[in-house]
Tab-separated table of C-alpha atoms in Angstrom:
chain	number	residue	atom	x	y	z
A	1426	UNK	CA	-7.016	3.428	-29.675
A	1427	UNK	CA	-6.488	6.815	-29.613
A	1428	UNK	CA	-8.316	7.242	-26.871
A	1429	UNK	CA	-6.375	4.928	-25.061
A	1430	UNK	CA	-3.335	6.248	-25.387
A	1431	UNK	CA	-4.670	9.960	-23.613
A	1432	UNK	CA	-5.642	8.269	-20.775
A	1433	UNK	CA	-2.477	6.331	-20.885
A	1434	UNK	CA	-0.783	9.749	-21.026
A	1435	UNK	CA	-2.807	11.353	-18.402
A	1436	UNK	CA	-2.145	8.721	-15.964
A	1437	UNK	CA	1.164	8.844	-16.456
A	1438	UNK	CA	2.670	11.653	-14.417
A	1439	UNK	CA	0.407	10.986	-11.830
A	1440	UNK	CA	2.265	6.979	-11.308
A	1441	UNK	CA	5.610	8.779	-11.359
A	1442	UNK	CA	5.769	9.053	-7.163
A	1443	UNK	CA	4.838	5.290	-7.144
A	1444	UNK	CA	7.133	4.247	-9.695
A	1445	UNK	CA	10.339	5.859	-7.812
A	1446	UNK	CA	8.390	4.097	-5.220
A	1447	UNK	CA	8.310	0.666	-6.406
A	1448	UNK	CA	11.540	0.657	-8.086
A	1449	UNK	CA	13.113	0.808	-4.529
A	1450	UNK	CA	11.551	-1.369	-3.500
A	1451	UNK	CA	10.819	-3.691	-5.784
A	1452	UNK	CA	14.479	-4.408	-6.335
A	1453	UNK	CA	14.786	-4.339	-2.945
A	1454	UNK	CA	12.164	-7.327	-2.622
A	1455	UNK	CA	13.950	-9.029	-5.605
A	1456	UNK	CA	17.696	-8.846	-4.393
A	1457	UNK	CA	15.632	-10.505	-0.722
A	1458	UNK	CA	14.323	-13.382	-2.256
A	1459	UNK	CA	17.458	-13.945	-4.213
A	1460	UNK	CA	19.751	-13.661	-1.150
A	1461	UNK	CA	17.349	-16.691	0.369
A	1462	UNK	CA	18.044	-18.858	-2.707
A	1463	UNK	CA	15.738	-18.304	-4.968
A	1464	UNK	CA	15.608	-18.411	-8.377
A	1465	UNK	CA	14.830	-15.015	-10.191
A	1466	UNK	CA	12.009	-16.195	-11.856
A	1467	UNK	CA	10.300	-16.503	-8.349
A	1468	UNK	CA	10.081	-13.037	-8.462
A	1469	UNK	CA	8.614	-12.452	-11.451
A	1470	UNK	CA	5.685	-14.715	-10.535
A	1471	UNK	CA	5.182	-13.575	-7.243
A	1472	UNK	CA	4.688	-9.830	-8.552
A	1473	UNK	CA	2.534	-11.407	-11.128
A	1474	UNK	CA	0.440	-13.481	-8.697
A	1475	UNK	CA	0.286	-11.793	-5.394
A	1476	UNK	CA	1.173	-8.122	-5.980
A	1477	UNK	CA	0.972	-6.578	-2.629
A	1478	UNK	CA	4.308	-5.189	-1.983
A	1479	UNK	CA	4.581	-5.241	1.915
A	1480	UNK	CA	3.208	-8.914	1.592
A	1481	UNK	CA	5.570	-10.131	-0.447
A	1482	UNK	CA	8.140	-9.051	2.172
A	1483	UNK	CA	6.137	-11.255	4.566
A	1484	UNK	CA	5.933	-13.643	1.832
A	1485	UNK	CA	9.672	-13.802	2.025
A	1486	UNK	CA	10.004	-14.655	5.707
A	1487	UNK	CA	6.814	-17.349	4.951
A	1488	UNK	CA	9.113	-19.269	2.421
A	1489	UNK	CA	12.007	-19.616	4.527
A	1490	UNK	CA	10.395	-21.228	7.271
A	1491	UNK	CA	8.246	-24.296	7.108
A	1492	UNK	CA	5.367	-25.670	4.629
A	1493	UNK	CA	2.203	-24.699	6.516
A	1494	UNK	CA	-0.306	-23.022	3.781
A	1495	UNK	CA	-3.139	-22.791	6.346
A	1496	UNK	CA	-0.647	-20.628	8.378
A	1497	UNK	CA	0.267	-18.757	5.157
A	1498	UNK	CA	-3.229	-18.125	4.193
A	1499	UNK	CA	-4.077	-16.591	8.145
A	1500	UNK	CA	-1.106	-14.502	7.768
A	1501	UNK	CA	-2.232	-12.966	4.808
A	1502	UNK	CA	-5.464	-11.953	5.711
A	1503	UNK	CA	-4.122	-10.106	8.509
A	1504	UNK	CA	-1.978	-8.168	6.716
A	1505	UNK	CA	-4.019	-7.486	4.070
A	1506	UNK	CA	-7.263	-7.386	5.815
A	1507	UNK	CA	-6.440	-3.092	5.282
A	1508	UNK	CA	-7.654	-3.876	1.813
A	1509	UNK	CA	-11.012	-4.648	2.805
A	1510	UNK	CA	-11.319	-0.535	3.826
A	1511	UNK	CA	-10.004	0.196	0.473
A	1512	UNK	CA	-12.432	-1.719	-1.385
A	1513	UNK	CA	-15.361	-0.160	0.651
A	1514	UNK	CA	-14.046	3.329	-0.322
A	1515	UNK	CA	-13.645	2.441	-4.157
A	1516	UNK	CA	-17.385	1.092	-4.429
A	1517	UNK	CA	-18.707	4.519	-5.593
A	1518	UNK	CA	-15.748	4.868	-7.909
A	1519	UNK	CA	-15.847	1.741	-9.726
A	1520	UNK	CA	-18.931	1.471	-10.160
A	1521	UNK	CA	-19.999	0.839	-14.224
A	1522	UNK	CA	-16.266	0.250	-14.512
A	1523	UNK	CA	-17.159	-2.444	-16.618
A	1524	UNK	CA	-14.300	-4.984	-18.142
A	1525	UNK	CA	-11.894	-2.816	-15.973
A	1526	UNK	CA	-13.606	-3.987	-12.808
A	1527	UNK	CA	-12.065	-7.391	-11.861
A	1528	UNK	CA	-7.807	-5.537	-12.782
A	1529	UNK	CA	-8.983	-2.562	-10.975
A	1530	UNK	CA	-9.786	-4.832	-7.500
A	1531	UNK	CA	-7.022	-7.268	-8.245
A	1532	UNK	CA	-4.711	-4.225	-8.829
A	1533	UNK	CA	-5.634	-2.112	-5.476
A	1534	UNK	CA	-2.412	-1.833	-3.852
A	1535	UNK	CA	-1.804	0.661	-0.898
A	1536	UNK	CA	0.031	2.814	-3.603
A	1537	UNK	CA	-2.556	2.248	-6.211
A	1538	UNK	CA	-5.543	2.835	-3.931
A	1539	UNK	CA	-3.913	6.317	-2.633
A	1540	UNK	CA	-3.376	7.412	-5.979
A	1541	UNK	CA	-7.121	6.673	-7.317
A	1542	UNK	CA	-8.714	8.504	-4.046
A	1543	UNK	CA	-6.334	11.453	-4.587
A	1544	UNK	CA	-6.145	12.005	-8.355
A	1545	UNK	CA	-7.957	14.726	-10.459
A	1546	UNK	CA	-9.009	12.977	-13.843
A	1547	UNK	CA	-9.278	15.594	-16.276
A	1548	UNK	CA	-12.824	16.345	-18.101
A	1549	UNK	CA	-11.437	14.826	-21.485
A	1550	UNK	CA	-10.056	11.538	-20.450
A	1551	UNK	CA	-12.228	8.376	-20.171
A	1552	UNK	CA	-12.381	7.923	-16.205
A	1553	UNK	CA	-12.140	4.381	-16.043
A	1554	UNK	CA	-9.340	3.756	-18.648
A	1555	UNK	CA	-7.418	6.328	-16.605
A	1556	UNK	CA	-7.983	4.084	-13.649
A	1557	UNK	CA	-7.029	0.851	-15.617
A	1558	UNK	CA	-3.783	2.493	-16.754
A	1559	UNK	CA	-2.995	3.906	-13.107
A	1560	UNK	CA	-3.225	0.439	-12.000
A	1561	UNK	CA	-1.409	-1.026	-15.002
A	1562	UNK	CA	1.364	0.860	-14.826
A	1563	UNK	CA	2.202	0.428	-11.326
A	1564	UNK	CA	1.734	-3.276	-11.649
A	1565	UNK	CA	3.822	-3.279	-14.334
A	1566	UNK	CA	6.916	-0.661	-12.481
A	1567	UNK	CA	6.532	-3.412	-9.632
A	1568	UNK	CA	7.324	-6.407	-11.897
A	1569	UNK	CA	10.210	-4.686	-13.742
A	1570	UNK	CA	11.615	-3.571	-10.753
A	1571	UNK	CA	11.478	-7.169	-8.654
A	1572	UNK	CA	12.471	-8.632	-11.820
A	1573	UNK	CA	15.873	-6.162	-11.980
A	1574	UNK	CA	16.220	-6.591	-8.219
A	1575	UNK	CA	16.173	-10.396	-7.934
A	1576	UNK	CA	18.598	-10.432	-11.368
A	1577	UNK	CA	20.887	-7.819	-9.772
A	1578	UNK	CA	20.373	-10.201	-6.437
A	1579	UNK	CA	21.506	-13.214	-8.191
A	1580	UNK	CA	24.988	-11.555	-9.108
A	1581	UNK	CA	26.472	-9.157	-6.475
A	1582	UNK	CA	25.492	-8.234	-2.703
A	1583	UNK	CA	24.070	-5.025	-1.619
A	1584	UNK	CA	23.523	-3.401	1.898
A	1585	UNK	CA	20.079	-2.543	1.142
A	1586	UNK	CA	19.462	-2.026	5.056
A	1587	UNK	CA	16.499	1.214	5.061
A	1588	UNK	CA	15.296	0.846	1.683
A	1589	UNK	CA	12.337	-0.169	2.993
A	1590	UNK	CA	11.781	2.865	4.486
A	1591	UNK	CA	10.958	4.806	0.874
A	1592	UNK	CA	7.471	3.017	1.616
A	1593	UNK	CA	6.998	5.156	4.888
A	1594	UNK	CA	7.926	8.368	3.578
A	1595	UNK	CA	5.753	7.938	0.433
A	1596	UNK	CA	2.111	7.008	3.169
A	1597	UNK	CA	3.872	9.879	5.136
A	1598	UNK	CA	3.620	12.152	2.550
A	1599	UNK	CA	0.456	11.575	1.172
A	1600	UNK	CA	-0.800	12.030	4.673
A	1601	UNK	CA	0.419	15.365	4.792
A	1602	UNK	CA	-1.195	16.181	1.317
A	1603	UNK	CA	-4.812	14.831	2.322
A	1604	UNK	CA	-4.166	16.617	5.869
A	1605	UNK	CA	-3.693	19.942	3.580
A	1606	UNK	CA	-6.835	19.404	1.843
A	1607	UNK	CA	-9.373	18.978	4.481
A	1608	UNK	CA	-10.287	21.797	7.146
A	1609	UNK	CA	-11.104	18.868	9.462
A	1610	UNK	CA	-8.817	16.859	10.766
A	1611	UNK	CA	-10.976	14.386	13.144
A	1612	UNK	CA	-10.490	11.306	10.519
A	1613	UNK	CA	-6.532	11.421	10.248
A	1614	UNK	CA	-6.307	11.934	13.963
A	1615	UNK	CA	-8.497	8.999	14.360
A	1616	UNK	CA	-6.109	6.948	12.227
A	1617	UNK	CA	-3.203	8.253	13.483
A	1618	UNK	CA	-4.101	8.114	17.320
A	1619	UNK	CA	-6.041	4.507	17.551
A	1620	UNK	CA	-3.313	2.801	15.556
A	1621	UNK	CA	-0.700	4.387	18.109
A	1622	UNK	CA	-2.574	3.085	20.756
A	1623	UNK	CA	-3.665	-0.535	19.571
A	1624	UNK	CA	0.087	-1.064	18.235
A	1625	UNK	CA	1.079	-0.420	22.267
A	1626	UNK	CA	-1.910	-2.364	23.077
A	1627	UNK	CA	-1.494	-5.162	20.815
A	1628	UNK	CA	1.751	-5.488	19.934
A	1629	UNK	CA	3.056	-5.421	16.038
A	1630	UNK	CA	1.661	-8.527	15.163
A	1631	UNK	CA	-1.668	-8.125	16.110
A	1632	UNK	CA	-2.873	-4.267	15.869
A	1633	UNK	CA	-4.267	-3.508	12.563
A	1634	UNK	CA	-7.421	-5.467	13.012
A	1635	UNK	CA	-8.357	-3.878	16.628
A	1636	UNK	CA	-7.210	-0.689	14.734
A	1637	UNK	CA	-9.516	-0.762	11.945
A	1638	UNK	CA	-12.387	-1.856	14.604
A	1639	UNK	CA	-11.204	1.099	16.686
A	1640	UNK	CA	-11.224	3.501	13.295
A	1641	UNK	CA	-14.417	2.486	12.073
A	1642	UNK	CA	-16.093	2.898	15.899
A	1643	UNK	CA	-14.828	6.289	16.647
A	1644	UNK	CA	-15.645	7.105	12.893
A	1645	UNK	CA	-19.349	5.995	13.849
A	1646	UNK	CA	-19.329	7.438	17.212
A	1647	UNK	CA	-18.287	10.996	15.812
A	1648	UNK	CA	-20.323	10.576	12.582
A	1649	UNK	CA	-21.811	14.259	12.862
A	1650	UNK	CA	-18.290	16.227	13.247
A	1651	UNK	CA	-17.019	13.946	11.196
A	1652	UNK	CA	-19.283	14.712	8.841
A	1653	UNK	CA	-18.885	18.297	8.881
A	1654	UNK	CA	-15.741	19.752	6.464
A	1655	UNK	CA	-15.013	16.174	5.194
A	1656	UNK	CA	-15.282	16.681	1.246
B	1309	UNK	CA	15.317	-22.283	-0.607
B	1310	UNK	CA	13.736	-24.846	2.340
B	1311	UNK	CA	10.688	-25.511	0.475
B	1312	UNK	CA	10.257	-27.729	-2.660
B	1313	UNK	CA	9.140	-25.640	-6.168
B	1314	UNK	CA	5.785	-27.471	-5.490
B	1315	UNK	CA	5.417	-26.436	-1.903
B	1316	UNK	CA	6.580	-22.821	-2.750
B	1317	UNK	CA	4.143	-22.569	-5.764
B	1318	UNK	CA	2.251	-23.446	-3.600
B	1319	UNK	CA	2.295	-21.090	-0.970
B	1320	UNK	CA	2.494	-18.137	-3.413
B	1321	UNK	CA	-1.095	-19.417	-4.811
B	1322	UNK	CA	-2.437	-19.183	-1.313
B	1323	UNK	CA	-0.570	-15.871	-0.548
B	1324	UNK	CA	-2.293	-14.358	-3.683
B	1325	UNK	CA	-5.522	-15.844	-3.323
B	1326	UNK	CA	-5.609	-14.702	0.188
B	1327	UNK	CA	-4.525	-11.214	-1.004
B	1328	UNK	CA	-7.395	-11.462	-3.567
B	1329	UNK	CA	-10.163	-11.937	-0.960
B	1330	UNK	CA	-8.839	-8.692	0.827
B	1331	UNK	CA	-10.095	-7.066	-1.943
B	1332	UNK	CA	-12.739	-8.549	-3.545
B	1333	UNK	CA	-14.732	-8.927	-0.271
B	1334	UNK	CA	-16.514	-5.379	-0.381
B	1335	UNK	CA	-17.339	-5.773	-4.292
B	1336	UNK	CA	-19.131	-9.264	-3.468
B	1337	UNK	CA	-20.554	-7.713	-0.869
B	1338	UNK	CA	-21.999	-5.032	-1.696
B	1339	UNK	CA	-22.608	-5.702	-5.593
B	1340	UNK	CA	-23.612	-2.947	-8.405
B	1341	UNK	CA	-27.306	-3.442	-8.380
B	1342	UNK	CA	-27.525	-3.883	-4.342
B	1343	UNK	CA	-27.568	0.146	-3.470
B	1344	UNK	CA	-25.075	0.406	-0.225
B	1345	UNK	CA	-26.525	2.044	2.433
B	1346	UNK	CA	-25.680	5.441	3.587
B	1347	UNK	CA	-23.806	4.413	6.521
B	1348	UNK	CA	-21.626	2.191	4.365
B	1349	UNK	CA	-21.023	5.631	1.908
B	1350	UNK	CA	-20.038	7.885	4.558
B	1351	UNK	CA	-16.931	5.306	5.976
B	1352	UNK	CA	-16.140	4.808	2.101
B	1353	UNK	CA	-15.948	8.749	2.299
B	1354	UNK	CA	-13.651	9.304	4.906
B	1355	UNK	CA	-11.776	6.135	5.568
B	1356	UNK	CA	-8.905	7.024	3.126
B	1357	UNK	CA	-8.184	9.956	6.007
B	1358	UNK	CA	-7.487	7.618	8.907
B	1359	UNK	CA	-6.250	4.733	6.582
B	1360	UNK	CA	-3.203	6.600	5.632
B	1361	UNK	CA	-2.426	7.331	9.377
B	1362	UNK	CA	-2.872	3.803	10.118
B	1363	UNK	CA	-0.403	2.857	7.363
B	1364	UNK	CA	2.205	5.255	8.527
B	1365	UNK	CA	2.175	3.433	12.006
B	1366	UNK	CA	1.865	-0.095	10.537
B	1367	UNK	CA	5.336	1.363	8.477
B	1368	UNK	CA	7.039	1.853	11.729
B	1369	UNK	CA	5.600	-0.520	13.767
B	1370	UNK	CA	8.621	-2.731	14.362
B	1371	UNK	CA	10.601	0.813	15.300
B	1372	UNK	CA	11.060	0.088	19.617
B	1373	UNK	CA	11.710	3.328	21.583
B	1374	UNK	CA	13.168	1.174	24.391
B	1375	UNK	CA	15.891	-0.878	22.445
B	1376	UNK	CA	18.664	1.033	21.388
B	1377	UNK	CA	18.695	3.123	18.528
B	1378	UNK	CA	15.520	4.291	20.306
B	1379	UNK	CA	13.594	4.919	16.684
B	1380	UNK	CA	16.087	7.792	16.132
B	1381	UNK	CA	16.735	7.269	13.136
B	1382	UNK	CA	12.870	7.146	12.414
B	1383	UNK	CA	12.516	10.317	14.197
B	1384	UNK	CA	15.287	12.420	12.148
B	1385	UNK	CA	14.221	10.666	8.603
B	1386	UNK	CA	10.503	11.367	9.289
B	1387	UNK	CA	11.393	14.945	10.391
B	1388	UNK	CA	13.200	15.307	7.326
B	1389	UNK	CA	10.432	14.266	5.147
B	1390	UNK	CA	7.478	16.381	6.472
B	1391	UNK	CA	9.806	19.873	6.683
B	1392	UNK	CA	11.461	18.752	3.087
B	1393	UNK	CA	7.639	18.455	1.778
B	1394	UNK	CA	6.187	21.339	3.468
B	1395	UNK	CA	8.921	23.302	1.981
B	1396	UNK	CA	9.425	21.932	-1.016
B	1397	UNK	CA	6.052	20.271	-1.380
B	1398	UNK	CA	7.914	17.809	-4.156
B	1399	UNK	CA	6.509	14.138	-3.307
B	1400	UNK	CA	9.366	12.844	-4.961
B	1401	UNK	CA	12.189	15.125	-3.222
B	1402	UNK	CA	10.832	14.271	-0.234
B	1403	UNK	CA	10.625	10.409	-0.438
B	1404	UNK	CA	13.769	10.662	-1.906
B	1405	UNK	CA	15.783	12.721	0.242
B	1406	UNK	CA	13.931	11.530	3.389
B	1407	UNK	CA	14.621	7.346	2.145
B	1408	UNK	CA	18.397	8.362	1.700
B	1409	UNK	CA	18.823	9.960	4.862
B	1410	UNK	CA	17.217	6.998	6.584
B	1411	UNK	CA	19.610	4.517	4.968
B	1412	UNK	CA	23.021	6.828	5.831
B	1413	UNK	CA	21.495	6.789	9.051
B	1414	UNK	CA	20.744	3.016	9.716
B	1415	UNK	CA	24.187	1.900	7.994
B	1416	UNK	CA	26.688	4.079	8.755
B	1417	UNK	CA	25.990	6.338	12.149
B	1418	UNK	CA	23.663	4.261	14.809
């Protein structure tokens, strides 16, 4: 128990970005659903259920338009198909994770994700509670906070117009962080450039999947100086 | 609210389970006792490097430089946030700072 509660404590500071993070906008996502109608208890179990912030914002638009699961389910994997590079770079990590395994992968948010591949764990905490409690506490920051939104929804009006935008500056940050830490900056530029150029390609609907076909080429095609300086 | 409780229950079940696959794909894919090969490794290695820059564009990918406020706003707030943090380097300053300036921006001048 006690040793639960250090790596509950060491996690801690580390979620503290996220949870300014998800506060934003997770009353921001509760006061939208609210404003369409919904009841707040919507939000609770969508936060509960799907937790994927920037698809429950999609979720939002789904809801208000007509009943076509099939088209739902497409949607989703489009957006989220960004997860599937996640989980590829968290094998390693959660491996032997045990009975932590199936919250960790159900729990790998954008935020979450960034946090695990970034974080020092310190030699005297238990490495995969500190991952369980990483992911716990941002789940549970994310339900508060849709929860408080889609109550505060349900009783005034707010001109929340650019909240979303706390999301951008928090990827945009931690881009400059990793960019710090590595002498070579092929991969980011990679990122950076091919989405640029398959969201003028594409369009906004349709980029991230030639993007992450593009990323993963040119990360195969430059495997060698790639390869070199990335720790 | 178009959709009946049962249709939007519904829809949330096949939101989440959709989200679900998104991430339990590599896992089943390549399992614990299956060793991943090398290849597989290295882009597990370095794609948390272009990821982020791909996020970042997904972020602004609705921003149009043609349509008036000609992603501005974007411009000034993302300026903002990468000389606040390589100043201050204070993740929460920046997001902060950056987030509010976006907002005066988008409500109140363009």
């Amino acid at each position: 128990m006690e040793k639960q509660f250090k790596a509950l404590k060491a996690a801690f500071p580390h979620t503290i970005p996220v949870m300014t993070g998800y506060l934003f906008l997770g009353v921001a996502f509760g006061i939208l659903l609210t404003s369409k109608g919904y009841h707040f208890i919507w939000a609770i179990i969508m936060s509960l259920l799907i937790y994927a912030g920037s698809m429950q914002f999609v979720a939002v638009e789904i809801l208000t338009s007509i009943f076509n699961p099939l088209n739902a389910f497409l949607i989703t994997l489009m957006v989220n198909a960004r997860h599937l590079f996640y989980g590829l770079s968290m094998l390693t990590k959660f491996r032997g994770t045990g009975k932590y395994k199936p919250y960790l992968i159900f729990g790998l948010t954008d935020e979450t994700y960034s946090l695990l591949c970034s974080c020092e764990i310190p030699d005297d905490v238990d490495k995969n509670q500190f991952m369980f409690y990483t992911t716990l506490l941002n789940q549970t920051y994310w339900i508060v906070a849709s929860a408080a939104g889609a109550l505060l929804g349900s009783v005034f009006t707010f001109n929340t117009e650019g909240i979303d935008f706390v999301m951008t500056a928090l990827f945009i940050v931690i881009f400059i962080n990793q960019w710090k830490s590595q002498k070579n900056h092929t991969p980011a530029l990679i990122g950076l450039g091919g989405s640029v150029l398959c969201l003028l390609l594409f369009g906004p609907d349709n980029f991230i999947i030639p993007s992450m076909i593009l990323i993963i080429a040119a990360l195969t095609i430059f495997k060698k100086s790639v390869e070199k300086g990335v720790e | 609210m178009t959709l009946s409780s049962f249709e939007t229950f519904l829809t949330i079940a096949v939101i989440a389970l959709g989200t679900l696959l998104t991430r339990v794909l590599p896992f089943v894919l390549f399992s614990d006792n299956k060793k991943s090969p090398a290849y597989i490794n290295y882009l597990g290695k370095v794609l948390p490097y272009p990821v982020m820059g791909l996020l970042v564009v997904y972020c602004l990918k609705n921003v149009s430089l043609v349509q008036s406020p000609h992603g501005i706003p974007e411009a000034i707030a993302i300026i903002c946030v990468v000389l606040l943090h390589l100043w201050k380097n204070n993740t929460l300053l920046s997001i902060g700072i950056g987030t509010a300036v976006y907002m005066v921006l988008v409500q109140g001048v363009f």
